[in-house]
GROMACS .gro file of C-alpha atoms in nm:
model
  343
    1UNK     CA    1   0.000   0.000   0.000
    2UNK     CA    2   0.154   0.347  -0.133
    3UNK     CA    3   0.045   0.714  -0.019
    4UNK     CA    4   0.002   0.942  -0.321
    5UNK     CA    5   0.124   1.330  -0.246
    6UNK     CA    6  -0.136   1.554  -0.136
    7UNK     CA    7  -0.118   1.896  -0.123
    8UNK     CA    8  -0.415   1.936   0.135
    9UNK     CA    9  -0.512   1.763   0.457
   10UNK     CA   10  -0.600   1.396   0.413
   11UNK     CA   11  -0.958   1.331   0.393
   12UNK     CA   12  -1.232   1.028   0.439
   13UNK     CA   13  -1.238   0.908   0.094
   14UNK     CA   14  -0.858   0.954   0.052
   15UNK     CA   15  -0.819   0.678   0.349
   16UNK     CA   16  -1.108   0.490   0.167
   17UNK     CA   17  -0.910   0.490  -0.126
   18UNK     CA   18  -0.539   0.420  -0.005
   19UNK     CA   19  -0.687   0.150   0.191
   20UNK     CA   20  -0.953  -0.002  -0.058
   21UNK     CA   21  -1.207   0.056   0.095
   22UNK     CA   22  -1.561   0.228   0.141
   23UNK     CA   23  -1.563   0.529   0.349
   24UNK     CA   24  -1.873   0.362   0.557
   25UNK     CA   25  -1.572   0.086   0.699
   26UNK     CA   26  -1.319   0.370   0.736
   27UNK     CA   27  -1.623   0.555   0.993
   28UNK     CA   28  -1.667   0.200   1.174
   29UNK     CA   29  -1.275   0.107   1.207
   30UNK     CA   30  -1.194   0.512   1.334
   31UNK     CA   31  -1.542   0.461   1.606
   32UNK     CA   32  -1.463   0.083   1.659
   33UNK     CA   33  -1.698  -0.089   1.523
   34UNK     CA   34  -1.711  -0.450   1.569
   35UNK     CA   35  -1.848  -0.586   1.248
   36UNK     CA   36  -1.476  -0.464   1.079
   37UNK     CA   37  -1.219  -0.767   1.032
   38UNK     CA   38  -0.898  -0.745   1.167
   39UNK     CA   39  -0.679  -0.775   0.868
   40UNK     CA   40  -0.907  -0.473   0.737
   41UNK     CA   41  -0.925  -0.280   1.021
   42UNK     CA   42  -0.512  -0.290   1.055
   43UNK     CA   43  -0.519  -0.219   0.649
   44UNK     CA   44  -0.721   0.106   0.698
   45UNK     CA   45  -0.545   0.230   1.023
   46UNK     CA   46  -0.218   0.179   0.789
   47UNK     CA   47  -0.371   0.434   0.546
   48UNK     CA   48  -0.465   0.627   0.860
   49UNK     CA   49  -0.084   0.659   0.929
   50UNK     CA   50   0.058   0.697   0.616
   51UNK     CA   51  -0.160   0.959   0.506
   52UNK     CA   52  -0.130   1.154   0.871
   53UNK     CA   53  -0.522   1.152   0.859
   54UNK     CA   54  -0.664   1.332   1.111
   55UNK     CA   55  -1.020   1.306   1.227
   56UNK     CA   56  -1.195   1.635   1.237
   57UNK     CA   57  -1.529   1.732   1.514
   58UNK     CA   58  -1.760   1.580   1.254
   59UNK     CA   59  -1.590   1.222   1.319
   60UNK     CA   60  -1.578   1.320   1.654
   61UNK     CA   61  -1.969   1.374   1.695
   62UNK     CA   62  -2.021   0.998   1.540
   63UNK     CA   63  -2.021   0.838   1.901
   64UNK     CA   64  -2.366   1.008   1.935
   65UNK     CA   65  -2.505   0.884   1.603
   66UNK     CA   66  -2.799   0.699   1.741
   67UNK     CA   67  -2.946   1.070   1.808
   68UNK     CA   68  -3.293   1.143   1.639
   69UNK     CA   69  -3.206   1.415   1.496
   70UNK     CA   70  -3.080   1.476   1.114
   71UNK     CA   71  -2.905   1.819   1.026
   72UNK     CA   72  -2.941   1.981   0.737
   73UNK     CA   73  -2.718   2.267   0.566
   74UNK     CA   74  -2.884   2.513   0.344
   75UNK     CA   75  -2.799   2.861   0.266
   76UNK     CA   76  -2.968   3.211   0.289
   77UNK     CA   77  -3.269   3.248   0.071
   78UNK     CA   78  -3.622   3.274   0.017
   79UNK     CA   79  -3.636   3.155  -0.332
   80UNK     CA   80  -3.929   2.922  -0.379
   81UNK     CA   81  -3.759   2.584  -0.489
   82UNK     CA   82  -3.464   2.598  -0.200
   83UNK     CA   83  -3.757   2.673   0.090
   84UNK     CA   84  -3.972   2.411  -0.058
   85UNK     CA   85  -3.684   2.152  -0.097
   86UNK     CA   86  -3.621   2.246   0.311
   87UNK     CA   87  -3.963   2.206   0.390
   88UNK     CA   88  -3.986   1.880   0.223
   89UNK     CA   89  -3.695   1.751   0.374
   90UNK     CA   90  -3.825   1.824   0.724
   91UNK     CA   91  -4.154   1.661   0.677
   92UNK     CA   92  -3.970   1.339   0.555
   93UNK     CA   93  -3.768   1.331   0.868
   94UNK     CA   94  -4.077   1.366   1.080
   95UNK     CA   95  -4.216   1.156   0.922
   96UNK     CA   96  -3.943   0.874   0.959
   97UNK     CA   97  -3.874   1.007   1.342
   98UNK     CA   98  -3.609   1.212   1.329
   99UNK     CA   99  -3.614   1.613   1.436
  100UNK     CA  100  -3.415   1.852   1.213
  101UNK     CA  101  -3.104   2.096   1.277
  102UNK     CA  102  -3.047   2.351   1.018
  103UNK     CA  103  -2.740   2.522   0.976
  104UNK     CA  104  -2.749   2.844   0.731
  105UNK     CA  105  -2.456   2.946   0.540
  106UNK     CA  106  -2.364   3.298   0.548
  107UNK     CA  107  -2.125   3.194   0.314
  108UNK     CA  108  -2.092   2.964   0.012
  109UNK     CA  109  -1.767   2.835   0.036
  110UNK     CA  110  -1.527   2.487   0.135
  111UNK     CA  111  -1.490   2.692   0.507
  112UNK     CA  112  -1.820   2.795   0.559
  113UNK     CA  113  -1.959   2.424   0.474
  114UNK     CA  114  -1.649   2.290   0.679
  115UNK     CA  115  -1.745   2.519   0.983
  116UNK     CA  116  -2.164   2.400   0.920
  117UNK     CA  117  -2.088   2.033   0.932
  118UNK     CA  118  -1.863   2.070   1.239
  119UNK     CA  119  -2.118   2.281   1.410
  120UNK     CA  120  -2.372   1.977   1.318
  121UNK     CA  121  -2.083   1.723   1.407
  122UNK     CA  122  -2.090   1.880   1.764
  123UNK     CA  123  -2.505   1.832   1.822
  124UNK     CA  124  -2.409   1.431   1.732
  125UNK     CA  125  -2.660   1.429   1.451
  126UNK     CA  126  -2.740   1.109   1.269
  127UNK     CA  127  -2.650   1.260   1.010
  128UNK     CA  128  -2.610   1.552   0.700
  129UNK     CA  129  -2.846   1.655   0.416
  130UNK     CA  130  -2.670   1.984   0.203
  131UNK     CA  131  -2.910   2.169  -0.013
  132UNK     CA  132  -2.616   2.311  -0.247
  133UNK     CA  133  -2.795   2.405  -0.632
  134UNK     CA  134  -2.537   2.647  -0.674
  135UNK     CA  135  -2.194   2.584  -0.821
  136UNK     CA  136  -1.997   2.709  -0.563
  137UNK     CA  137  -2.177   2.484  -0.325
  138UNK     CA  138  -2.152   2.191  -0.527
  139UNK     CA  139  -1.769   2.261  -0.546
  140UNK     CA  140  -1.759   2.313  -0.140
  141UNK     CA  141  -1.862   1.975  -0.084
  142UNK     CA  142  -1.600   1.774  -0.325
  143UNK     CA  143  -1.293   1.630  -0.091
  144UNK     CA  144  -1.530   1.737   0.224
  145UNK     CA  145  -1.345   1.565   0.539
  146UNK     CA  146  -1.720   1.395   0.605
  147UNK     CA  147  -1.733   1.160   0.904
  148UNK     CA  148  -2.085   1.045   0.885
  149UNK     CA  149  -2.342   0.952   0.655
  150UNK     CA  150  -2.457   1.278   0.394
  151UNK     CA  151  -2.674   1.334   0.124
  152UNK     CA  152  -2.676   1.664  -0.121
  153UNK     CA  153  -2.943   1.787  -0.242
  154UNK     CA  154  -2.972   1.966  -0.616
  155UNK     CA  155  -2.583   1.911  -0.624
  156UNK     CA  156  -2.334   1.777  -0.838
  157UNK     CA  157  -2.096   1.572  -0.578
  158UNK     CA  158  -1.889   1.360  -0.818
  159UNK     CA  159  -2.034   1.069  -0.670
  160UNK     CA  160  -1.853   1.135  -0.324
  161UNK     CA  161  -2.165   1.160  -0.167
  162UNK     CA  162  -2.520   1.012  -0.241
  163UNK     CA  163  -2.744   1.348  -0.426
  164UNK     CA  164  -3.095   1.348  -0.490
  165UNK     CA  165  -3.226   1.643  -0.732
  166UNK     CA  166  -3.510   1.679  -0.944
  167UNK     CA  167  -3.484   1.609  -1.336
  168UNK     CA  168  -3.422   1.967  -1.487
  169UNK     CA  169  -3.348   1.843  -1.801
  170UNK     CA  170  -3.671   1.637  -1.840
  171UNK     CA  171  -3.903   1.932  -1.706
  172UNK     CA  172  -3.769   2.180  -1.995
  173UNK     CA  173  -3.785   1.902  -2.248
  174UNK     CA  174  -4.136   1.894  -2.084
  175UNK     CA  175  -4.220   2.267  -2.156
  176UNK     CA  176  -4.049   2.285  -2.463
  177UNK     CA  177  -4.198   2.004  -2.600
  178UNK     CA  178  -4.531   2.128  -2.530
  179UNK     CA  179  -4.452   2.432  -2.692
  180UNK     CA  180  -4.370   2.270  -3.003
  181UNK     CA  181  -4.676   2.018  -3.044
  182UNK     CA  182  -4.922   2.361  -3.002
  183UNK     CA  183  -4.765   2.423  -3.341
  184UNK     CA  184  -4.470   2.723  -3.213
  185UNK     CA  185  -4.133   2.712  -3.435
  186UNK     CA  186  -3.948   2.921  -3.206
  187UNK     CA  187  -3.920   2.904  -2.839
  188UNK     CA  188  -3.714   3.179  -2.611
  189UNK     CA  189  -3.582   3.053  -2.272
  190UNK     CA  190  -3.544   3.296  -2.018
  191UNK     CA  191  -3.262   3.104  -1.771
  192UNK     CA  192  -3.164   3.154  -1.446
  193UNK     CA  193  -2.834   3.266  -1.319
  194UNK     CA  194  -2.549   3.098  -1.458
  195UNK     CA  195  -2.429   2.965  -1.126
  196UNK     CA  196  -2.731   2.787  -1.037
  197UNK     CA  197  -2.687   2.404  -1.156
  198UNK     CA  198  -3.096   2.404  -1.190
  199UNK     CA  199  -3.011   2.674  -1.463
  200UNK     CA  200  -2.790   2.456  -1.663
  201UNK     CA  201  -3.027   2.176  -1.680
  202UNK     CA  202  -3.310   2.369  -1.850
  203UNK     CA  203  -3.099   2.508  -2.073
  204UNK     CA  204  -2.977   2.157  -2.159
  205UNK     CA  205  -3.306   2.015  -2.187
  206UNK     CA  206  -3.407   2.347  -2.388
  207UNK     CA  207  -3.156   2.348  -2.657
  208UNK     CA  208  -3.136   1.957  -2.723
  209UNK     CA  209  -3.527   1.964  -2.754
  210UNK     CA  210  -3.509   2.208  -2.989
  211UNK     CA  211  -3.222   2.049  -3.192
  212UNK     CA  212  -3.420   1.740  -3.178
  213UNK     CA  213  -3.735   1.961  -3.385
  214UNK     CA  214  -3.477   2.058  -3.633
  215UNK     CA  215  -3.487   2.430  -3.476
  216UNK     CA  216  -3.238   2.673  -3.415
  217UNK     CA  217  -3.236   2.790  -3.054
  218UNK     CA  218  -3.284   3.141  -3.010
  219UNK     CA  219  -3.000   3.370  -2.810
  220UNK     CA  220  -3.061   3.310  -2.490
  221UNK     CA  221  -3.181   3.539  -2.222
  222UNK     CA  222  -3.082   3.524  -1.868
  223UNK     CA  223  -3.223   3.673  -1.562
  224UNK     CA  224  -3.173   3.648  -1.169
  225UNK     CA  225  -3.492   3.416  -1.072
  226UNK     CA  226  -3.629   3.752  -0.967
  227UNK     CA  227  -4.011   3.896  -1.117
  228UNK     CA  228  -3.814   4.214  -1.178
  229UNK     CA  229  -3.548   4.017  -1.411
  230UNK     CA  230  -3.879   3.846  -1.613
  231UNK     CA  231  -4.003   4.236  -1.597
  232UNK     CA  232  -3.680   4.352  -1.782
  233UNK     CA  233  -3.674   4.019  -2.042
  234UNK     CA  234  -4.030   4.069  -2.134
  235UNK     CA  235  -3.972   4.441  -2.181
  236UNK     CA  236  -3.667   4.323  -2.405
  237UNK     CA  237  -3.864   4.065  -2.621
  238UNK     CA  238  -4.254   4.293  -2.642
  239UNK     CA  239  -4.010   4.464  -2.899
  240UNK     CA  240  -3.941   4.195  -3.130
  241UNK     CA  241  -4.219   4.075  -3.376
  242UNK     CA  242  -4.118   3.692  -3.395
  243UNK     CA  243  -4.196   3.636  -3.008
  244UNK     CA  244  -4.486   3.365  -3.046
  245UNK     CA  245  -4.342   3.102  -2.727
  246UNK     CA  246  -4.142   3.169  -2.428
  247UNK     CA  247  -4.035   2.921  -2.139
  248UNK     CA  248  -3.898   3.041  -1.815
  249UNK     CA  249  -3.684   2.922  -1.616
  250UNK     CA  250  -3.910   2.968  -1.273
  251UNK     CA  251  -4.228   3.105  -1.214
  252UNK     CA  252  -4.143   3.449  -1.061
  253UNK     CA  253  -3.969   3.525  -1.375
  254UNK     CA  254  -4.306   3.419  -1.603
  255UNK     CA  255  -4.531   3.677  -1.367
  256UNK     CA  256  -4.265   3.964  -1.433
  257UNK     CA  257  -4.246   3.876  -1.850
  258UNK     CA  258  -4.680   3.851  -1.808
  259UNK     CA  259  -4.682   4.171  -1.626
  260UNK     CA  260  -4.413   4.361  -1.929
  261UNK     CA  261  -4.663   4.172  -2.197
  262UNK     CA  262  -5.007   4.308  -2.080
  263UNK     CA  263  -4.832   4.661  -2.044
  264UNK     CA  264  -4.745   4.677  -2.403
  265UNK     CA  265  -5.047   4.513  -2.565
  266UNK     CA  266  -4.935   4.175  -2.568
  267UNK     CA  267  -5.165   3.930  -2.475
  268UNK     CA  268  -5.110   3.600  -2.337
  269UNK     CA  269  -5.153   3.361  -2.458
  270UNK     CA  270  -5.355   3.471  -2.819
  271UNK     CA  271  -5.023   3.689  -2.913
  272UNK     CA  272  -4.731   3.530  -2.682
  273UNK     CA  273  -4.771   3.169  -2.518
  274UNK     CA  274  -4.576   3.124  -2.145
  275UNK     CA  275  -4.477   2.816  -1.981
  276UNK     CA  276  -4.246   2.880  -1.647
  277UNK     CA  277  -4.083   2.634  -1.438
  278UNK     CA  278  -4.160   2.499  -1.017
  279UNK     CA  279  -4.533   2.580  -1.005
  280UNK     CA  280  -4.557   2.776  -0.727
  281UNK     CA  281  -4.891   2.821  -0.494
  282UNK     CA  282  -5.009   3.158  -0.694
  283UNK     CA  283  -4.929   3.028  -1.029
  284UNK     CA  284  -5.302   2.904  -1.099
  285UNK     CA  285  -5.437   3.241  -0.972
  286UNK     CA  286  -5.239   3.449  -1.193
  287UNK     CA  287  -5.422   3.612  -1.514
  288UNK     CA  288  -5.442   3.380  -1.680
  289UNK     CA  289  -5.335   3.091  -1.528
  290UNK     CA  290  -5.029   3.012  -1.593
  291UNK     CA  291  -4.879   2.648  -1.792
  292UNK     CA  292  -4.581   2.529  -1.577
  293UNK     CA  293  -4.331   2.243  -1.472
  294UNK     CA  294  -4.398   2.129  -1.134
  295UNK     CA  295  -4.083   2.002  -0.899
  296UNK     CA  296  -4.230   1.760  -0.626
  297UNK     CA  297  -4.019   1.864  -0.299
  298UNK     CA  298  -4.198   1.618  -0.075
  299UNK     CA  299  -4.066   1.349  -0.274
  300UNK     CA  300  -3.720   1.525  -0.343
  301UNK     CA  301  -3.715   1.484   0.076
  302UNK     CA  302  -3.829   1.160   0.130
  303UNK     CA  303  -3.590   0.998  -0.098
  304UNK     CA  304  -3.372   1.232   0.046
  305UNK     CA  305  -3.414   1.085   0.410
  306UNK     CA  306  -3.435   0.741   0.244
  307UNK     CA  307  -3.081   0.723   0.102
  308UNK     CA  308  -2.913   0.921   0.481
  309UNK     CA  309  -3.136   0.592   0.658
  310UNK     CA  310  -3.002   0.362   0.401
  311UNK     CA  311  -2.604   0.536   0.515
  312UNK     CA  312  -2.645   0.567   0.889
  313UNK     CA  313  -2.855   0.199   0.910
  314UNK     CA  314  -2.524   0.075   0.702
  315UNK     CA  315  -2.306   0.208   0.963
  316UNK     CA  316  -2.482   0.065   1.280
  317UNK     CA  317  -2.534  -0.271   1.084
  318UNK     CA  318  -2.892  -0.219   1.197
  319UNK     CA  319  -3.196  -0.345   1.028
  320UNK     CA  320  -3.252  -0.471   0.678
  321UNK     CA  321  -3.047  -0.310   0.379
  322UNK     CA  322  -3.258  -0.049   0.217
  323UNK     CA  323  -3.260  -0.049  -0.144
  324UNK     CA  324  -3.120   0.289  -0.319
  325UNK     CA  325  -3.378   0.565  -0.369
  326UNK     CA  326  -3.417   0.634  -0.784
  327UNK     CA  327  -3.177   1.028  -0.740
  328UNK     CA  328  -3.382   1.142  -1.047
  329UNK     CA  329  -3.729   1.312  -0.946
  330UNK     CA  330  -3.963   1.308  -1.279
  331UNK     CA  331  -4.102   1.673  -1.272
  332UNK     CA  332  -4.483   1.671  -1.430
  333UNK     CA  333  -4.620   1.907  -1.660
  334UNK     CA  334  -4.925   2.150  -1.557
  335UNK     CA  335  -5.109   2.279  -1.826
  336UNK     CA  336  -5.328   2.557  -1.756
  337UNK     CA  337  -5.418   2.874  -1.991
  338UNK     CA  338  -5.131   3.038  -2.008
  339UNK     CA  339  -5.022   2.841  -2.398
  340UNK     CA  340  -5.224   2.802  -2.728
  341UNK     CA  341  -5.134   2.765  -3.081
  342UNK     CA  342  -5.011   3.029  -3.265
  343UNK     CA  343  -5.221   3.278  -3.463
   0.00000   0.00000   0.00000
C-alpha cells in the first residue's frame, strides 16, 4: 500500500481509497466498530498513518449517532424551490422520526460548509443533508473531510456523496416540447443565473429539444430568478415581432415577462404563449393561469431521508439493507391557460 502526495489535509475518501475501501468501513474502524475484520481494520489504520489523517469534530460527533435528529445545511434564501426543498426535507424526517437541525450558510464556500458540518458534528446528529444548487456549493462539498453519513441535495458531488435532485433536463424538455406540439417554431428561454446548476439543466433540456425539432435555438436570455429580471426580459422581447413562445426558467420570472406583456399590448396567450418552471402556490391564480413544470419537494425529501437511513442503518449494521432511492425526481407538466397555438 503506497500514499500518493497531497497537497491538502488527508480526507475520508482519501483513506477509503489508499486502503480499498468504502468510506462507511473507514467511519466503523476510526469509532470501533465491531463488524470490521482485523486484517481490514489494521489495512485502513495503515492508510490512517501513512496519510497523517486526522479526524476532524464531525468524526468526533459519530459516538452520538444513534441521536434522532438529522441536520441539514442550506444557505440564505427565500427563493421558492430551496424553501420548498427544506420544507420537504423536514416533513420526511418527521415523518421517519427524526427532528431537524439547520445550519445556514452565510457563506458559500469549502470553510463555511467545513465550519456548518462541524457545528452539526458537535449536536451528534445522525446525520447531513446539504441543499447546495449552486456551483460554488456543489464545489464546497467535493474532498469534504465527512465523518458520517450525507446526502446533497440539487448538487453535483462527483459521486462522493449520495445526491438526490429533481430532473431539470426532463421538465424543460417537458415545456419545450409542449410548446412545439401547439404548433410554435421558435421558443425563447429565459434562464436563471449561470451559477445555479438548476439553470444549466433547462438550458440543456431546452436546446437539445429544440435540436431534436430541427430548430435553431434562439440567443438566450438570462435573468436572476427575480419577477423584476422576467419584468426587464419581457420588456426586451414585447419589442421583437417573432416572439410567439417563451419558457422560463421559474415562475417568478413568467409573472414579471406577463406583467411587461399586458403593459405593451401583448396578450397571453392569443399573441405570446408562457410556460415557467416549479409551479408555485399563486401560479393558478395568476391572469391567466399560468402552464408550468412542477418540482415535487416532498418526494425530493423523502428519498432524500431514504438514502441518509439507508447510510447511517449501514453504519450501525442495523436493520434490513434499504434499497437505493431512484436520485432522479420526474417533474410533471401543468397545463393551464397560459399556452395556445399560434395565430
Amino acid at each position: 500500500m503506497r500514499a500518493t502526495s497531497h497537497n491538502r489535509a488527508a480526507v475520508m475518501n482519501d483513506v477509503a481509497r489508499l486502503a480499498g475501501v468504502s468510506h462507511q468501513t473507514v467511519s466503523r474502524v476510526l469509532n470501533d466498530h465491531p463488524s470490521v475484520s482485523p486484517a481490514t481494520r489494521e489495512r485502513v489504520l495503515e492508510a490512517v498513518r501513512q496519510l497523517n489523517y486526522r479526524p476532524n469534530a464531525m468524526a468526533r460527533g459519530l459516538a452520538g449517532r444513534r441521536s434522532r435528529v438529522v441536520g441539514v445545511v442550506s444557505f440564505d434564501t427565500i427563493l421558492y424551490g430551496p424553501a420548498s426543498t427544506l420544507l420537504g426535507i423536514e416533513r420526511a424526517a418527521r415523518a421517519a422520526g427524526y427532528g431537524v437541525s439547520i445550519v445556514t450558510l452565510e457563506r458559500i464556500d469549502h470553510t463555511g460548509m467545513v465550519e456548518a458540518l462541524n457545528a452539526l458534528a458537535d449536536q451528534s446528529v445522525a446525520g447531513v443533508v446539504v441543499i447546495a444548487p449552486q456551483t460554488a456549493a456543489a464545489a464546497a462539498l467535493h474532498n469534504m473531510p465527512l465523518g458520517m453519513a450525507a446526502v446533497a441535495v440539487e448538487s453535483d458531488t462527483g459521486g462522493e456523496i449520495p445526491a438526490i435532485s429533481v430532473d431539470q433536463v426532463t421538465g424543460a424538455r417537458l415545456a419545450v416540447r409542449h410548446l412545439l406540439e401547439l404548433g410554435h417554431r421558435r421558443v425563447w428561454h429565459l434562464s436563471g443565473p449561470r451559477d445555479w446548476l438548476e439553470t444549466h439543466g433547462r438550458i440543456e433540456g431546452w436546446r437539445s429539444t429544440l435540436e431534436e425539432a430541427g430548430l435553431p435555438a434562439p440567443r438566450l436570455i438570462t435573468g436572476d430568478w427575480s419577477a423584476r429580471s422576467g419584468y426587464s426580459a419581457g420588456i426586451e422581447l414585447a419589442a421583437r415581432d417573432d416572439v410567439t413562445a417563451v419558457f422560463a426558467g421559474n415562475d417568478q420570472m413568467a409573472l414579471g415577462m406577463m406583467r411587461a406583456f399586458h403593459e405593451h399590448g401583448i396578450r397571453v396567450p392569443d399573441d405570446v404563449s408562457i410556460v415557467g418552471f416549479d409551479d408555485i402556490p399563486e401560479a393558478e391564480f395568476l391572469s391567466p393561469p399560468l402552464t408550468t413544470i412542477r418540482q415535487d419537494f416532498d418526494e425530493v425529501g423523502r428519498r432524500c431521508i431514504a438514502a441518509l437511513l439507508r447510510l447511517i442503518e449501514a453504519d450501525l449494521r442495523e436493520g434490513p439493507d434499504r434499497p437505493d432511492p431512484d436520485p432522479r425526481v420526474t417533474p410533471t407538466l401543468i397545463l393551464r391557460r397560459s399556452t395556445a397555438p399560434p395565430r
